[in-house]
Amino acid sequence: MGKVVGIDLGTTNSLVAAVDSGIPIVLADEEGRRITPSVVYYPEDGGEPTVGRSAARGRAARPAQTVASVKRFMGRRSQELEDDDRDTGVGLSTGEDGGVRLDVGGRSVSPEEVSAEILATLKRAAEAALETEVSGAVITVPAYFNDGQRNATKRAGELAGLKVERIVNEPTAAALAYGLDRLKESAKIAVYDFGGGTFDLSILELKEGVFQTLATNGNTRLGGDDIDRRLVEHIAGRIVAVGGPEAADDVLLLARIREEAERCKIELSSESEVEISLPFLKDGFSFAEKLTRDDLERLARPIVERTREHCLRSLADAGLKPQDLDQVILVGGQTRMPLVRRLAAKWFECAEFDETRGDLRLGEDYHRASGPELNTSQNPDEAIARGAAIQAEILMGGFKDLLLLDVTPLSLGLETFGGLMNVIIPRNSTIPVKAGEMFTTAMDFQKSMLIHVLQGEREKAADNWSLGKFTIEFEKAAKGVARVGVQFEIDADGILHVLARDTLTGKEKVVDLRSAVDVDDADVTRMVEESVEHAFEDLAVRQWIEAKLRAEETLSATESGLADVGDDLDEESRGRVESAVAAVRGLLEEAGGEDGVGDARKLKAAVGQLDEATLPLADLMMEKAMDAMLRQRGVID
């Protein structure tokens, strides 16, 4: 068996790491560089793609042949893309499965194929550094990657010749790299992970050597790339303002500006001022201008501020306040920016901060507040890869005293009769997890049951996202007789598998939702917000639908009873029944059709009165049933 390594497949950069003599190390390539840009160049002559630094250097000159930030397209469909996603420099098209295809260098490739080129390059670098075969990998993904995105990552690994041993959330992997297993029992940690293309905030707790994720929140389309884009727009505007060329329709010019913007952003993490230098842009025109850290922070602040809502929501989901945390660790290259560190310290009440200085007070000026410690001891670019390597070592039998557990960020369930969502696995359940329930038919002589799998936090099925549908068939029977057991299983990679079984015959169907309708993370954020905003409204809808179903069932049984033995009822009893039926029907009609919502309490009270009024009817029906049974047995004539 070959070596299993840890891989951080990042939006901007990727890294590979392994544990050597008990120490996780990031492996360098032949040039001695530990960071590989997640950029792939495809020659127009159909030759082999080039990956990494050389591809990144040539991106400005050959933007239509170079793919960068491909992670943003992993597992996504074409109709989900927005204008910002299309600013790639290469053509985009739609595959037969509805997924994104990239038209680059005269060929059409999938995001998985592009990512596989990056992973294969990392695999070769690891084999050269370790001087042994690399057969498997633990690959990290953002905590908010959905099922389709995780599966796409797994397929990319397989295309690269790797057995993907585990898909691990980036923030939870980073906690291992920071050595947080040495903290006190029940220590709680926030992992603020702000990378090139994604943001995650996870709350972890250490229990008997086990890292358990209490809550996670984030955005798979928010990262340093957004800051780069804002800076590119600023520089392009300044070029036009001083008489330079328009960059909007000039792909080559935009590529040069993008490269310079990234350089300036990185340097301003340690410098207070840099010079933008873009010589000979067009027709002898050159551009040079000073850019200060204040300028950059003014552009970047709205983007960084967008991470705050995810921090607050994750704390709320975990039921914690900032003072309850022991540490906040910063992960991802974007956390090198002083603005990010300053705001993170402010939001988590970590330390005093000075808005005028533009950086966090450290060293002699550092003052521990009542809240957690801001931990910046690890290289933020390498922490995730190191953590993945530790997880790989755990899977290979090393570090037996450590375990890493993740959670599912959204509830999973089924649509039930009446259009409601029945939750099977609640939000923030620790994974791997398995849960199930028994369901029965709602109509007479059903021959099949539609299993509609949902994801979300709303009460009505229509307000949640559909992950997939399938049908299980069984022998037709009266209402309530057929029974189907449904089991949800989320494996260690966060991928959902659904099993449905007819308990009478044992016939079953298992569906691996690999072709699930992927849910965009911006919509995930909206879902959580709407679940809070409409909480009382949704509760009223559920109560009404449940009351309505109960009322309709009672009305049906009453009408059947009246048709059967109604003539044997005395006039007074029949009048009470008919009056109660009319009251229930009136309340149902007042609701205004199927989508209308009435007063559930009034309807429940009316149904209760109908139940009471039908007691004499029920007695007659029972007597008739007993007489029929006794006649059948010959006890009476």
XYZ file of C-alpha atoms in Angstrom:
637
model
C 0.000 0.000 0.000
C 1.341 3.428 -0.933
C 1.484 6.558 1.155
C -1.655 8.541 1.946
C -1.129 12.304 1.870
C -3.177 15.349 2.796
C -4.146 17.805 0.060
C -5.532 21.313 0.357
C -7.152 21.818 -3.046
C -7.537 25.573 -2.850
C -9.189 28.138 -5.065
C -6.015 30.193 -5.493
C -3.255 27.850 -4.323
C -2.980 24.146 -3.524
C -0.633 22.239 -1.219
C 0.235 18.640 -0.386
C 1.494 17.482 3.012
C 2.470 14.262 4.748
C 3.437 13.118 8.233
C 7.131 12.253 8.529
C 8.484 10.900 11.843
C 5.338 12.114 13.580
C 5.578 15.660 12.178
C 3.213 17.014 9.491
C 5.224 18.765 6.777
C 4.180 20.544 3.595
C 6.050 18.994 0.672
C 7.959 21.121 -1.823
C 8.146 20.640 -5.582
C 11.315 20.360 -7.670
C 11.842 24.134 -7.423
C 11.628 24.002 -3.635
C 8.212 25.754 -3.532
C 5.560 24.438 -1.169
C 2.661 26.355 -2.711
C 1.323 25.428 -6.150
C -0.936 28.008 -7.835
C -4.271 26.385 -8.779
C -3.799 27.430 -12.401
C -3.755 25.189 -15.479
C -2.563 26.215 -18.977
C -3.871 24.280 -22.012
C -1.749 24.607 -25.205
C -3.746 25.221 -28.393
C -1.885 22.420 -30.177
C -3.519 19.858 -27.868
C -0.351 19.199 -25.903
C -0.161 18.273 -22.235
C -1.455 20.932 -19.819
C 0.945 22.887 -17.629
C 0.101 23.357 -13.947
C 1.248 25.756 -11.277
C 3.605 28.692 -11.257
C 4.557 28.614 -14.937
C 0.872 28.534 -15.901
C 0.166 31.451 -13.559
C 3.053 33.492 -15.020
C 1.745 33.014 -18.543
C -1.867 33.770 -17.658
C -1.526 37.456 -18.512
C -0.258 36.655 -22.014
C -2.582 33.672 -22.669
C -5.762 34.238 -20.627
C -8.008 32.323 -23.057
C -5.845 29.227 -22.608
C -5.471 29.411 -18.832
C -7.913 28.320 -16.122
C -7.717 29.757 -12.590
C -10.059 29.543 -9.571
C -11.682 26.428 -11.016
C -12.806 25.432 -7.510
C -15.699 27.872 -7.805
C -17.159 25.739 -10.623
C -16.832 22.362 -8.911
C -20.153 20.552 -8.765
C -22.148 23.558 -9.989
C -24.622 23.869 -12.838
C -24.528 26.482 -15.567
C -27.800 28.123 -14.541
C -26.371 28.847 -11.095
C -23.593 31.063 -12.416
C -23.664 34.816 -11.915
C -21.884 37.612 -13.772
C -18.871 37.503 -11.433
C -18.397 33.788 -12.134
C -18.061 34.443 -15.852
C -15.066 36.749 -15.400
C -12.618 33.921 -16.053
C -10.933 34.830 -19.341
C -12.050 31.496 -20.848
C -15.304 30.479 -22.495
C -18.024 28.709 -20.516
C -20.579 26.252 -21.860
C -23.078 23.719 -20.561
C -22.447 19.978 -20.553
C -25.008 17.254 -21.239
C -25.601 16.881 -17.512
C -26.205 20.617 -17.083
C -22.811 21.123 -15.473
C -20.261 23.805 -16.328
C -17.742 23.166 -19.104
C -14.698 25.352 -19.749
C -13.740 26.042 -23.347
C -10.010 26.562 -23.162
C -7.114 26.033 -25.539
C -9.346 24.613 -28.258
C -10.857 21.945 -26.039
C -13.797 21.562 -23.652
C -12.992 20.349 -20.142
C -14.972 19.884 -16.954
C -13.968 21.513 -13.638
C -13.185 18.019 -12.329
C -10.742 17.420 -15.162
C -8.999 20.734 -14.482
C -8.783 19.955 -10.758
C -7.471 16.483 -11.592
C -4.513 18.098 -13.403
C -3.694 20.054 -10.232
C -4.067 16.975 -8.021
C -1.915 14.866 -10.357
C 0.822 17.515 -10.181
C 0.678 17.476 -6.370
C 0.771 13.664 -6.397
C 3.947 13.658 -8.518
C 5.569 16.289 -6.285
C 4.759 14.239 -3.186
C 6.150 11.036 -4.708
C 9.373 12.818 -5.637
C 9.725 14.348 -2.160
C 8.852 11.156 -0.253
C 10.581 8.817 -2.722
C 7.657 6.413 -2.508
C 4.361 5.768 -4.272
C 1.393 7.917 -3.240
C -1.797 5.889 -3.593
C -4.364 7.850 -1.625
C -5.240 11.249 -0.254
C -7.365 13.099 2.242
C -8.690 16.133 0.362
C -10.161 19.160 2.097
C -13.201 21.161 1.013
C -15.037 24.181 2.436
C -17.425 23.202 5.218
C -20.345 24.514 3.175
C -19.599 22.434 0.069
C -22.791 20.559 -0.738
C -23.166 16.954 -1.831
C -22.578 17.675 -5.529
C -19.452 19.718 -4.833
C -17.993 17.052 -2.544
C -18.639 14.353 -5.125
C -17.018 16.491 -7.817
C -13.916 16.813 -5.613
C -13.861 13.070 -5.098
C -14.147 12.422 -8.853
C -11.271 14.828 -9.494
C -9.095 12.847 -7.086
C -9.970 9.584 -8.808
C -9.184 11.086 -12.231
C -5.762 12.009 -10.833
C -5.092 8.395 -9.887
C -5.739 8.837 -6.174
C -7.944 6.819 -3.873
C -9.788 9.521 -1.944
C -9.751 8.149 1.577
C -11.710 10.996 3.099
C -13.191 14.394 2.276
C -12.572 16.683 5.277
C -13.862 20.168 5.979
C -11.100 22.767 5.755
C -11.718 24.543 9.107
C -11.810 21.337 11.101
C -8.630 20.096 9.430
C -6.932 23.368 10.341
C -7.693 22.785 14.026
C -5.470 19.702 13.931
C -2.595 21.679 12.449
C -2.778 24.235 15.248
C -2.287 21.450 17.803
C -5.540 22.296 19.520
C -5.753 18.733 20.844
C -3.440 19.969 23.611
C -6.005 22.428 24.922
C -7.987 21.815 28.091
C -10.963 19.475 28.111
C -14.134 21.026 26.604
C -12.123 23.855 25.047
C -14.030 25.687 22.330
C -12.363 27.084 19.221
C -13.525 29.253 16.341
C -11.817 28.612 13.007
C -11.973 31.713 10.789
C -11.023 30.439 7.322
C -10.822 33.161 4.655
C -9.150 31.845 1.514
C -8.960 32.827 -2.120
C -12.476 31.824 -3.070
C -14.312 30.613 0.025
C -15.070 31.584 3.605
C -15.982 29.336 6.537
C -16.461 29.887 10.252
C -16.617 26.728 12.352
C -17.008 26.283 16.095
C -15.215 23.212 17.483
C -15.161 21.614 20.918
C -12.534 19.240 22.281
C -13.931 16.289 24.244
C -11.639 13.453 25.372
C -9.331 13.969 22.423
C -12.228 14.234 19.960
C -12.732 17.356 17.849
C -16.466 17.821 17.457
C -17.899 20.522 15.215
C -20.660 22.334 17.082
C -21.673 24.588 14.195
C -20.440 25.811 10.851
C -21.433 28.601 8.504
C -19.926 30.240 5.469
C -20.037 31.134 1.803
C -18.409 29.115 -0.974
C -18.301 32.205 -3.205
C -16.676 34.745 -0.915
C -12.911 35.125 -0.674
C -9.743 36.958 -1.573
C -10.643 36.733 -5.256
C -13.467 39.186 -4.553
C -10.985 41.659 -3.096
C -8.758 41.168 -6.129
C -11.728 41.880 -8.391
C -12.583 45.063 -6.494
C -8.968 46.224 -6.732
C -8.879 45.414 -10.474
C -11.966 47.580 -10.990
C -10.315 50.393 -9.034
C -7.068 50.234 -11.034
C -8.933 49.962 -14.351
C -10.953 53.039 -13.397
C -7.845 55.005 -12.504
C -6.241 54.059 -15.837
C -9.216 55.466 -17.739
C -9.278 58.562 -15.501
C -5.762 59.521 -16.582
C -6.432 58.919 -20.278
C -5.549 55.275 -20.558
C -7.349 52.489 -22.465
C -10.625 50.838 -21.410
C -10.033 47.381 -19.976
C -13.589 46.024 -19.931
C -13.407 44.341 -23.348
C -9.657 43.714 -23.457
C -8.980 40.280 -21.973
C -5.203 40.631 -22.144
C -5.253 44.033 -20.460
C -7.543 42.776 -17.682
C -5.235 39.823 -17.094
C -2.240 42.147 -16.625
C -4.182 44.380 -14.235
C -5.353 41.322 -12.271
C -1.801 40.068 -11.847
C -0.592 43.481 -10.649
C -3.562 43.858 -8.300
C -2.772 40.550 -6.599
C 0.884 41.540 -6.156
C -0.055 44.885 -4.602
C -2.589 43.295 -2.257
C -0.033 40.811 -0.946
C 2.665 43.451 -0.414
C 0.266 45.748 1.459
C -0.081 43.129 4.181
C 3.409 44.099 5.304
C 3.916 47.513 3.663
C 1.934 50.711 4.144
C 2.349 51.799 0.506
C 3.203 50.232 -2.862
C 3.458 51.451 -6.440
C 1.164 50.091 -9.128
C 3.359 49.634 -12.189
C 1.839 48.734 -15.573
C 4.233 49.807 -18.359
C 3.285 49.979 -22.046
C -0.370 49.084 -21.704
C -1.241 50.284 -25.199
C 0.226 52.602 -27.832
C 3.086 53.687 -25.612
C 0.809 54.402 -22.649
C 2.160 53.341 -19.235
C 0.481 53.594 -15.843
C 2.088 54.099 -12.442
C 0.403 55.237 -9.224
C 0.804 54.901 -5.467
C -1.592 52.620 -3.611
C -1.760 52.803 0.182
C -2.971 50.267 2.694
C -5.795 52.665 3.548
C -6.857 52.667 -0.121
C -6.911 48.875 -0.197
C -8.795 48.602 3.090
C -11.407 51.056 1.892
C -12.033 48.798 -1.119
C -11.809 45.518 0.807
C -13.761 46.396 3.939
C -17.286 45.759 2.525
C -16.150 42.293 1.419
C -14.493 41.437 4.742
C -17.551 42.769 6.610
C -19.653 40.150 4.807
C -17.903 37.445 6.837
C -19.267 38.894 10.097
C -22.815 37.603 9.607
C -21.486 34.059 9.221
C -19.452 34.433 12.426
C -22.486 35.599 14.379
C -24.730 32.906 12.928
C -22.263 30.133 13.722
C -21.948 31.355 17.310
C -25.747 31.482 17.598
C -26.097 27.956 16.207
C -23.599 26.707 18.784
C -25.393 28.627 21.551
C -22.213 30.505 22.473
C -20.980 34.043 23.034
C -17.477 35.230 22.049
C -16.426 35.088 25.699
C -17.175 31.335 25.746
C -14.412 30.643 23.218
C -10.842 29.777 24.189
C -9.198 30.568 20.868
C -9.890 31.998 17.436
C -7.537 30.661 14.792
C -7.017 32.335 11.425
C -6.681 30.189 8.312
C -6.315 31.055 4.630
C -3.967 33.451 2.879
C -6.446 36.334 3.063
C -6.103 36.392 6.884
C -2.625 37.868 6.444
C -4.368 41.175 5.687
C -4.210 43.422 8.789
C -7.799 44.544 8.213
C -9.029 40.946 8.469
C -7.093 40.323 11.683
C -8.286 43.568 13.195
C -11.946 42.937 12.416
C -11.807 39.302 13.539
C -10.307 40.441 16.843
C -13.075 43.022 17.184
C -15.966 40.670 16.401
C -14.735 37.949 18.751
C -13.637 40.468 21.417
C -10.140 38.971 21.334
C -7.959 41.969 22.080
C -7.740 45.731 21.955
C -7.541 47.015 18.414
C -6.583 50.378 17.012
C -8.532 51.511 13.945
C -6.037 54.308 13.239
C -2.994 52.053 13.124
C -4.513 49.580 10.725
C -3.235 46.467 12.465
C -3.815 44.426 15.588
C -1.808 45.369 18.651
C 0.612 42.520 19.164
C 3.758 42.054 21.205
C 4.141 44.565 24.050
C 0.947 46.371 23.027
C -1.114 43.168 23.096
C -3.721 43.051 25.834
C -5.821 39.937 26.419
C -9.464 40.880 26.708
C -12.083 38.812 28.482
C -12.682 36.910 25.263
C -10.576 34.314 23.408
C -6.978 34.432 22.260
C -6.392 35.300 18.605
C -4.055 32.517 17.462
C -1.916 33.384 14.420
C 0.964 31.044 15.291
C 0.684 28.863 12.172
C 1.297 29.716 8.549
C -2.286 30.413 7.414
C -1.547 29.154 3.901
C -0.293 25.764 5.128
C -2.499 24.968 8.119
C -5.217 23.139 6.182
C -2.773 20.904 4.283
C -0.989 20.019 7.533
C -4.300 19.138 9.138
C -5.254 16.970 6.160
C -1.931 15.142 6.519
C -2.667 14.498 10.193
C -6.097 13.123 9.245
C -4.416 10.898 6.643
C -2.064 9.600 9.327
C -5.041 8.875 11.596
C -6.631 6.800 8.824
C -3.365 4.907 8.357
C -3.302 3.972 12.045
C -1.195 6.796 13.448
C -2.180 9.411 16.053
C -4.669 6.980 17.587
C -5.608 9.414 20.353
C -7.112 11.898 17.864
C -10.400 11.903 16.033
C -12.092 14.560 13.896
C -15.855 14.836 13.623
C -17.830 17.197 11.359
C -21.466 18.209 11.197
C -24.083 18.619 8.486
C -24.949 22.329 8.138
C -28.582 21.980 6.957
C -31.481 19.706 7.896
C -32.349 16.775 5.616
C -35.762 15.197 5.327
C -38.694 14.037 3.194
C -41.844 15.566 1.795
C -44.901 14.088 3.505
C -48.587 14.113 2.635
C -49.876 17.659 2.735
C -46.669 19.188 1.381
C -44.776 19.389 4.683
C -41.125 18.575 5.326
C -40.431 15.795 7.805
C -36.872 16.185 9.153
C -34.856 12.950 9.341
C -31.399 14.405 10.139
C -31.484 17.786 11.925
C -29.092 20.587 11.118
C -25.679 20.429 12.865
C -25.880 16.641 13.441
C -22.416 15.127 13.872
C -21.339 13.020 10.883
C -21.044 10.204 9.996
C -24.722 9.804 10.957
C -27.553 7.429 10.183
C -31.253 7.958 10.962
C -34.607 6.760 9.682
C -38.361 6.658 10.129
C -41.304 4.479 9.157
C -43.950 5.842 6.774
C -47.308 4.500 5.606
C -49.692 5.187 2.719
C -52.162 8.072 2.814
C -54.575 6.734 0.174
C -56.344 3.423 -0.448
C -54.729 0.924 -2.833
C -51.510 2.829 -3.428
C -48.991 0.753 -5.377
C -45.988 2.991 -4.882
C -44.565 5.777 -2.766
C -42.611 8.779 -4.023
C -39.549 9.484 -1.869
C -38.784 13.201 -2.252
C -35.564 14.146 -0.435
C -35.336 17.734 0.819
C -32.689 20.009 2.321
C -33.504 23.145 4.271
C -35.002 24.708 7.365
C -38.551 25.606 6.307
C -41.755 23.774 7.299
C -43.292 23.555 3.817
C -41.601 21.230 1.335
C -41.948 23.803 -1.451
C -39.857 26.304 0.532
C -36.897 23.899 0.776
C -34.509 22.527 -1.851
C -35.072 19.257 -3.655
C -32.080 16.908 -3.585
C -33.742 14.183 -5.604
C -36.785 11.951 -6.082
C -37.290 8.219 -6.564
C -40.173 5.745 -6.283
C -40.462 2.473 -4.368
C -43.210 0.044 -5.401
C -45.170 -2.425 -3.237
C -48.340 -4.512 -3.259
C -51.450 -2.326 -3.227
C -53.335 -2.301 0.049
C -55.778 -0.267 2.066
C -54.695 3.111 3.421
C -52.289 2.777 6.326
C -51.459 -0.899 5.708
C -48.339 -0.626 3.543
C -45.272 0.440 5.527
C -42.044 1.826 4.097
C -38.900 2.370 6.133
C -36.707 5.251 4.957
C -33.122 5.614 6.160
C -30.739 8.522 5.589
C -26.997 8.005 5.936
C -24.380 10.740 5.660
C -20.948 9.178 5.335
C -17.649 10.550 6.592
C -17.287 12.598 3.381
C -20.594 14.359 4.014
C -22.319 12.550 1.105
C -25.971 11.502 1.504
C -27.262 7.995 0.768
C -30.996 7.199 0.999
C -32.520 3.735 1.483
C -36.251 2.919 1.200
C -37.554 -0.576 2.101
C -41.014 -2.182 1.911
C -41.233 -3.909 5.297
C -43.686 -6.556 4.016
C -41.646 -7.907 1.104
C -38.185 -6.643 2.024
C -37.881 -5.002 -1.379
C -35.593 -1.990 -1.154
C -33.991 0.745 -3.193
C -30.774 2.585 -2.314
C -30.011 5.927 -3.967
C -26.645 7.668 -3.788
C -27.483 11.298 -4.550
C -24.488 11.936 -6.791
C -26.602 13.793 -9.332
C -28.284 15.940 -6.715
C -29.511 19.433 -7.577
C -26.682 21.466 -6.105
C -27.529 24.278 -3.725
C -25.605 27.511 -4.051
C -24.165 28.728 -0.754
C -25.614 32.215 -1.094
C -28.999 30.482 -1.169
C -28.039 28.485 1.926
C -27.475 31.750 3.756
C -30.828 33.019 2.524
C -32.512 29.794 3.667
C -31.264 30.152 7.232
C -32.236 33.820 7.335
C -35.710 33.086 5.983
C -36.232 30.237 8.437
C -35.740 32.721 11.274
C -37.707 35.514 9.605
C -40.694 33.260 8.841
C -40.501 31.038 11.934
C -43.940 31.978 13.324
C -45.517 32.028 9.876
C -44.082 28.581 9.052
C -45.279 27.187 12.378
C -48.792 28.465 11.639
C -48.652 26.816 8.192
C -47.596 23.452 9.679
C -50.282 23.602 12.363
C -52.930 24.476 9.768
C -51.920 21.734 7.312
C -51.842 19.112 10.068
C -55.228 20.291 11.348
C -56.596 20.347 7.784
C -55.470 16.773 7.084
C -57.040 15.616 10.327
C -60.258 17.471 9.467
C -60.461 16.008 5.962
C -59.854 12.512 7.308
C -62.621 12.980 9.913
C -65.018 14.385 7.308
C -64.379 11.420 5.016
C -65.012 8.929 7.817
C -68.161 10.809 8.890
C -69.607 10.873 5.370
C -68.908 7.162 4.997
C -70.644 6.485 8.313
C -73.666 8.590 7.407
C -74.031 6.780 4.104
C -73.814 3.436 5.872
C -75.948 3.832 9.018
C -77.126 7.447 8.934
C -80.774 6.428 8.462
C -80.672 4.612 11.812
C -79.684 7.784 13.708
C -82.309 9.787 15.532
C -83.025 13.206 14.056
C -81.390 15.117 16.899
C -78.119 13.170 16.669
C -78.052 13.416 12.886
C -78.690 17.157 13.089
C -75.756 17.620 15.479
C -73.490 15.650 13.122
C -74.561 17.591 10.050
C -74.178 20.910 11.893
C -70.656 19.947 13.038
C -69.764 18.835 9.488
C -70.957 22.167 8.106
C -68.849 24.060 10.692
C -65.698 22.157 9.727
C -66.365 22.613 6.011
C -66.985 26.310 6.525
C -63.604 26.797 8.204
C -61.865 24.877 5.405
C -63.575 26.995 2.743
C -62.691 30.227 4.558
C -59.005 29.331 4.184
C -59.290 29.885 0.429
C -58.197 26.702 -1.308
C -55.148 24.480 -1.007
C -52.613 27.245 -0.403
C -54.789 29.196 2.023
C -54.006 29.143 5.740
C -56.807 29.431 8.248
C -57.074 29.438 12.020
C -55.729 26.055 13.156
C -57.080 26.459 16.696
C -60.645 27.082 15.472
C -60.401 24.130 13.082
C -59.088 21.810 15.807
C -61.929 22.912 18.081
C -64.501 22.309 15.306
C -63.057 18.848 14.620
C -63.240 18.109 18.342
C -66.939 19.042 18.324
C -67.425 16.821 15.266
C -65.743 13.927 17.069
C -68.096 14.409 19.997
C -71.164 14.696 17.756
C -70.304 11.492 15.887
C -70.108 9.299 19.009
C -73.652 7.923 18.455
C -72.780 7.343 14.795
C -69.620 5.489 15.785
C -71.632 3.292 18.193
C -74.073 2.364 15.402
C -71.197 1.540 13.042
C -69.614 -0.676 15.705
C -72.916 -2.484 16.336
C -73.360 -3.090 12.620
C -69.801 -4.408 12.297
C -70.317 -6.758 15.280
C -73.614 -8.049 13.831
C -71.928 -8.725 10.495
C -69.107 -10.633 12.201
C -71.503 -12.730 14.311
C -73.655 -13.521 11.266
C -70.567 -14.592 9.366
C -69.650 -16.968 12.186
C -73.212 -18.286 12.398
C -73.747 -17.099 15.962
C -76.921 -15.220 14.969
C -79.283 -15.537 12.024
